[in-house]
Amino acid sequence: MPVDNLPNLFPVEFHPALRRWFTTTFETPTPVQTAAWREIVRQPRVLIAAPTGSGKTLAAFLCAINDLVVQSRHGGLEDRVYVLYVSPLKALSNDIEKNLQAPLEGIGEELLAAGMPAHSIRAAVRTGDTPAGERAKMARQPPHILVTTPESLYLLLTSASGRNMLAGLSTVIVDEIHALAGNKRGSHLSLSLARLDALCHHAPTRIGLSATQKPIERIADYLCGGLECAIVDTGHKRHMDICIELPESPLAPVLANEVWEELYEKLVAYILEHRTTLIFVNTRRLAERLARHLAERLGEDAVTAHHGSLSRTHRLQAEQALKSGQLKALVATASLELGIDIGHVDLVCQMGTPGSISALLQRI
């Protein structure tokens, strides 16, 4: 059906090329997308609360992408950052940058099919993993959409080139904000957001993305510093099949080798019964140990580890192998617990006691 015959599909006015891309890619917007778009065009500060997989990231990005597409039609885009996306994990940053390419390329193809020039919108990631050469290139020719972490944002704000990149910012998107609100990283990010407001001629629009939290108003206060904030909350409880597994041998402060052997064999049995298993542990040392013992039983190509001390190349390869279904199991620390697109995982295991109930639920 032609886009023009679907007037009720979008609650706001999007560029025709964006509408055509969306309607050929998705059957219909999700409830959180419809509600979020309506608020984003009306409010300078919006918090979107919804479960992982509900489309809230695209809900936040699409209005910003539409503004860039429209501006590229009227006078072109300057060499500066218009949209800043901040996530607490390097893995999430890389994942979002890849997922941004699909809508940008799709909208570009729709523009060309309609006989219009391409939009030339650039997106890039800047984290602690970004090589110095790429950082220098960004300083010379900034991306229009910059994906980063709280720490890298702070470093950008300490340099003259970084401040020049961000001085014309229009939109800031803070993802997985619930993971930052209650800790020192969150306090640090609040200062950076305040510095951005002072740096820019007009305080940029703030959009926060959160898993369902109670009270959600506390997260909104954190995002907006107590200023008025529109809240889009479409959270719901998902059905979870959860059980606690204990070894047959008695537990002790230091587990004997026979208990570890029993745990390894129990994990292997579960892994073989499922397509892909994601195993969370609390330390990097345990991640390496568990991955090694499982690989000895399942094969070197079937299992690997993922944590912050591994090289960028290894982590990216592990993430891609997980998404493509090449791995039977991936053993990870908190480096993979926040909303990245991890493909088909049908079993999650937590070894040991998690730091909090909310962390366990987020991992599941």
PDB file of C-alpha atoms in Angstrom, residues 135-248:
ATOM      1  CA  ARG A 135      39.576  10.287  16.493  1.00  0.00           C
ATOM      2  CA  ALA A 136      41.727  12.732  14.537  1.00  0.00           C
ATOM      3  CA  LYS A 137      39.538  12.180  11.469  1.00  0.00           C
ATOM      4  CA  MET A 138      36.415  12.974  13.530  1.00  0.00           C
ATOM      5  CA  ALA A 139      37.995  16.222  14.686  1.00  0.00           C
ATOM      6  CA  ARG A 140      38.612  17.242  11.060  1.00  0.00           C
ATOM      7  CA  GLN A 141      35.223  16.088   9.780  1.00  0.00           C
ATOM      8  CA  PRO A 142      32.776  15.435  12.645  1.00  0.00           C
ATOM      9  CA  PRO A 143      29.957  12.921  12.155  1.00  0.00           C
ATOM     10  CA  HIS A 144      26.404  14.225  12.245  1.00  0.00           C
ATOM     11  CA  ILE A 145      25.458  11.426  14.681  1.00  0.00           C
ATOM     12  CA  LEU A 146      28.035  10.561  17.341  1.00  0.00           C
ATOM     13  CA  VAL A 147      27.729   7.406  19.458  1.00  0.00           C
ATOM     14  CA  THR A 148      29.803   7.440  22.646  1.00  0.00           C
ATOM     15  CA  THR A 149      30.080   6.515  26.340  1.00  0.00           C
ATOM     16  CA  PRO A 150      29.883   8.816  29.403  1.00  0.00           C
ATOM     17  CA  GLU A 151      33.652   8.694  29.875  1.00  0.00           C
ATOM     18  CA  SER A 152      34.446   9.529  26.250  1.00  0.00           C
ATOM     19  CA  LEU A 153      31.922  12.371  26.354  1.00  0.00           C
ATOM     20  CA  TYR A 154      33.746  13.831  29.359  1.00  0.00           C
ATOM     21  CA  LEU A 155      37.058  13.652  27.509  1.00  0.00           C
ATOM     22  CA  LEU A 156      35.531  15.339  24.457  1.00  0.00           C
ATOM     23  CA  LEU A 157      34.329  18.209  26.644  1.00  0.00           C
ATOM     24  CA  THR A 158      37.839  18.738  28.019  1.00  0.00           C
ATOM     25  CA  SER A 159      39.332  19.419  24.565  1.00  0.00           C
ATOM     26  CA  ALA A 160      38.846  22.446  22.326  1.00  0.00           C
ATOM     27  CA  SER A 161      38.260  20.239  19.254  1.00  0.00           C
ATOM     28  CA  GLY A 162      35.667  18.195  21.132  1.00  0.00           C
ATOM     29  CA  ARG A 163      33.800  21.273  22.310  1.00  0.00           C
ATOM     30  CA  ASN A 164      33.799  22.637  18.761  1.00  0.00           C
ATOM     31  CA  MET A 165      32.269  19.365  17.531  1.00  0.00           C
ATOM     32  CA  LEU A 166      29.468  19.510  20.103  1.00  0.00           C
ATOM     33  CA  ALA A 167      28.729  23.256  20.226  1.00  0.00           C
ATOM     34  CA  GLY A 168      25.838  22.989  17.744  1.00  0.00           C
ATOM     35  CA  LEU A 169      24.234  19.888  19.262  1.00  0.00           C
ATOM     36  CA  SER A 170      20.467  19.517  18.768  1.00  0.00           C
ATOM     37  CA  THR A 171      19.620  16.227  20.502  1.00  0.00           C
ATOM     38  CA  VAL A 172      21.137  14.093  23.262  1.00  0.00           C
ATOM     39  CA  ILE A 173      19.933  10.500  23.672  1.00  0.00           C
ATOM     40  CA  VAL A 174      20.945   8.689  26.878  1.00  0.00           C
ATOM     41  CA  ASP A 175      20.348   4.942  26.632  1.00  0.00           C
ATOM     42  CA  GLU A 176      19.942   2.458  29.505  1.00  0.00           C
ATOM     43  CA  ILE A 177      19.722   5.452  31.811  1.00  0.00           C
ATOM     44  CA  HIS A 178      18.541   3.309  34.733  1.00  0.00           C
ATOM     45  CA  ALA A 179      21.997   1.686  34.797  1.00  0.00           C
ATOM     46  CA  LEU A 180      23.593   5.098  35.401  1.00  0.00           C
ATOM     47  CA  ALA A 181      21.139   6.933  37.630  1.00  0.00           C
ATOM     48  CA  GLY A 182      22.238   5.433  40.929  1.00  0.00           C
ATOM     49  CA  ASN A 183      26.033   5.396  40.691  1.00  0.00           C
ATOM     50  CA  LYS A 184      29.126   7.580  40.277  1.00  0.00           C
ATOM     51  CA  ARG A 185      29.110   7.201  36.495  1.00  0.00           C
ATOM     52  CA  GLY A 186      25.638   8.714  36.519  1.00  0.00           C
ATOM     53  CA  SER A 187      26.748  11.661  38.651  1.00  0.00           C
ATOM     54  CA  HIS A 188      29.648  12.190  36.275  1.00  0.00           C
ATOM     55  CA  LEU A 189      27.295  12.116  33.266  1.00  0.00           C
ATOM     56  CA  SER A 190      24.991  14.683  34.900  1.00  0.00           C
ATOM     57  CA  LEU A 191      27.886  17.126  34.999  1.00  0.00           C
ATOM     58  CA  SER A 192      28.681  16.458  31.333  1.00  0.00           C
ATOM     59  CA  LEU A 193      25.045  17.049  30.345  1.00  0.00           C
ATOM     60  CA  ALA A 194      25.061  20.338  32.257  1.00  0.00           C
ATOM     61  CA  ARG A 195      28.278  21.333  30.482  1.00  0.00           C
ATOM     62  CA  LEU A 196      26.624  20.565  27.132  1.00  0.00           C
ATOM     63  CA  ASP A 197      23.708  22.853  28.023  1.00  0.00           C
ATOM     64  CA  ALA A 198      26.168  25.647  28.819  1.00  0.00           C
ATOM     65  CA  LEU A 199      28.225  24.982  25.683  1.00  0.00           C
ATOM     66  CA  CYS A 200      25.374  25.023  23.173  1.00  0.00           C
ATOM     67  CA  HIS A 201      23.548  28.182  22.137  1.00  0.00           C
ATOM     68  CA  HIS A 202      20.270  26.423  22.919  1.00  0.00           C
ATOM     69  CA  ALA A 203      20.083  23.547  25.381  1.00  0.00           C
ATOM     70  CA  PRO A 204      19.717  20.364  23.270  1.00  0.00           C
ATOM     71  CA  THR A 205      16.681  18.143  23.479  1.00  0.00           C
ATOM     72  CA  ARG A 206      17.212  15.348  26.015  1.00  0.00           C
ATOM     73  CA  ILE A 207      15.748  11.901  25.393  1.00  0.00           C
ATOM     74  CA  GLY A 208      16.301   9.138  27.946  1.00  0.00           C
ATOM     75  CA  LEU A 209      15.749   5.430  27.321  1.00  0.00           C
ATOM     76  CA  SER A 210      15.114   3.200  30.308  1.00  0.00           C
ATOM     77  CA  ALA A 211      13.923  -0.244  31.234  1.00  0.00           C
ATOM     78  CA  THR A 212      10.782  -0.165  33.376  1.00  0.00           C
ATOM     79  CA  GLN A 213      11.636   1.290  36.801  1.00  0.00           C
ATOM     80  CA  LYS A 214       9.665   2.232  39.905  1.00  0.00           C
ATOM     81  CA  PRO A 215       9.272   5.063  40.585  1.00  0.00           C
ATOM     82  CA  ILE A 216       9.964   6.106  36.995  1.00  0.00           C
ATOM     83  CA  GLU A 217       9.680   9.762  38.084  1.00  0.00           C
ATOM     84  CA  ARG A 218      13.043   9.422  39.854  1.00  0.00           C
ATOM     85  CA  ILE A 219      14.705   8.476  36.571  1.00  0.00           C
ATOM     86  CA  ALA A 220      12.994  11.425  34.865  1.00  0.00           C
ATOM     87  CA  ASP A 221      14.331  13.784  37.551  1.00  0.00           C
ATOM     88  CA  TYR A 222      17.826  12.408  36.984  1.00  0.00           C
ATOM     89  CA  LEU A 223      17.579  12.874  33.206  1.00  0.00           C
ATOM     90  CA  CYS A 224      16.295  16.444  33.387  1.00  0.00           C
ATOM     91  CA  GLY A 225      17.752  17.769  36.627  1.00  0.00           C
ATOM     92  CA  GLY A 226      14.321  18.273  38.178  1.00  0.00           C
ATOM     93  CA  LEU A 227      12.895  20.158  35.176  1.00  0.00           C
ATOM     94  CA  GLU A 228       9.605  19.135  33.600  1.00  0.00           C
ATOM     95  CA  CYS A 229       9.892  15.885  31.651  1.00  0.00           C
ATOM     96  CA  ALA A 230       7.362  13.990  29.543  1.00  0.00           C
ATOM     97  CA  ILE A 231       7.284  10.287  30.441  1.00  0.00           C
ATOM     98  CA  VAL A 232       6.317   7.608  27.929  1.00  0.00           C
ATOM     99  CA  ASP A 233       5.923   4.415  29.953  1.00  0.00           C
ATOM    100  CA  THR A 234       4.772   1.325  28.067  1.00  0.00           C
ATOM    101  CA  GLY A 235       6.465  -1.150  30.387  1.00  0.00           C
ATOM    102  CA  HIS A 236       4.931  -4.510  31.098  1.00  0.00           C
ATOM    103  CA  LYS A 237       5.888  -7.655  32.931  1.00  0.00           C
ATOM    104  CA  ARG A 238       7.182 -10.454  30.741  1.00  0.00           C
ATOM    105  CA  HIS A 239       6.650 -14.112  31.474  1.00  0.00           C
ATOM    106  CA  MET A 240       9.879 -15.569  32.840  1.00  0.00           C
ATOM    107  CA  ASP A 241      10.765 -19.201  33.433  1.00  0.00           C
ATOM    108  CA  ILE A 242      13.303 -19.006  36.276  1.00  0.00           C
ATOM    109  CA  CYS A 243      14.778 -21.734  38.448  1.00  0.00           C
ATOM    110  CA  ILE A 244      17.659 -22.132  40.905  1.00  0.00           C
ATOM    111  CA  GLU A 245      20.099 -24.985  40.337  1.00  0.00           C
ATOM    112  CA  LEU A 246      22.274 -26.351  43.132  1.00  0.00           C
ATOM    113  CA  PRO A 247      25.004 -29.018  42.866  1.00  0.00           C
ATOM    114  CA  GLU A 248      24.507 -32.375  44.532  1.00  0.00           C
TER     115      GLU A 248
END
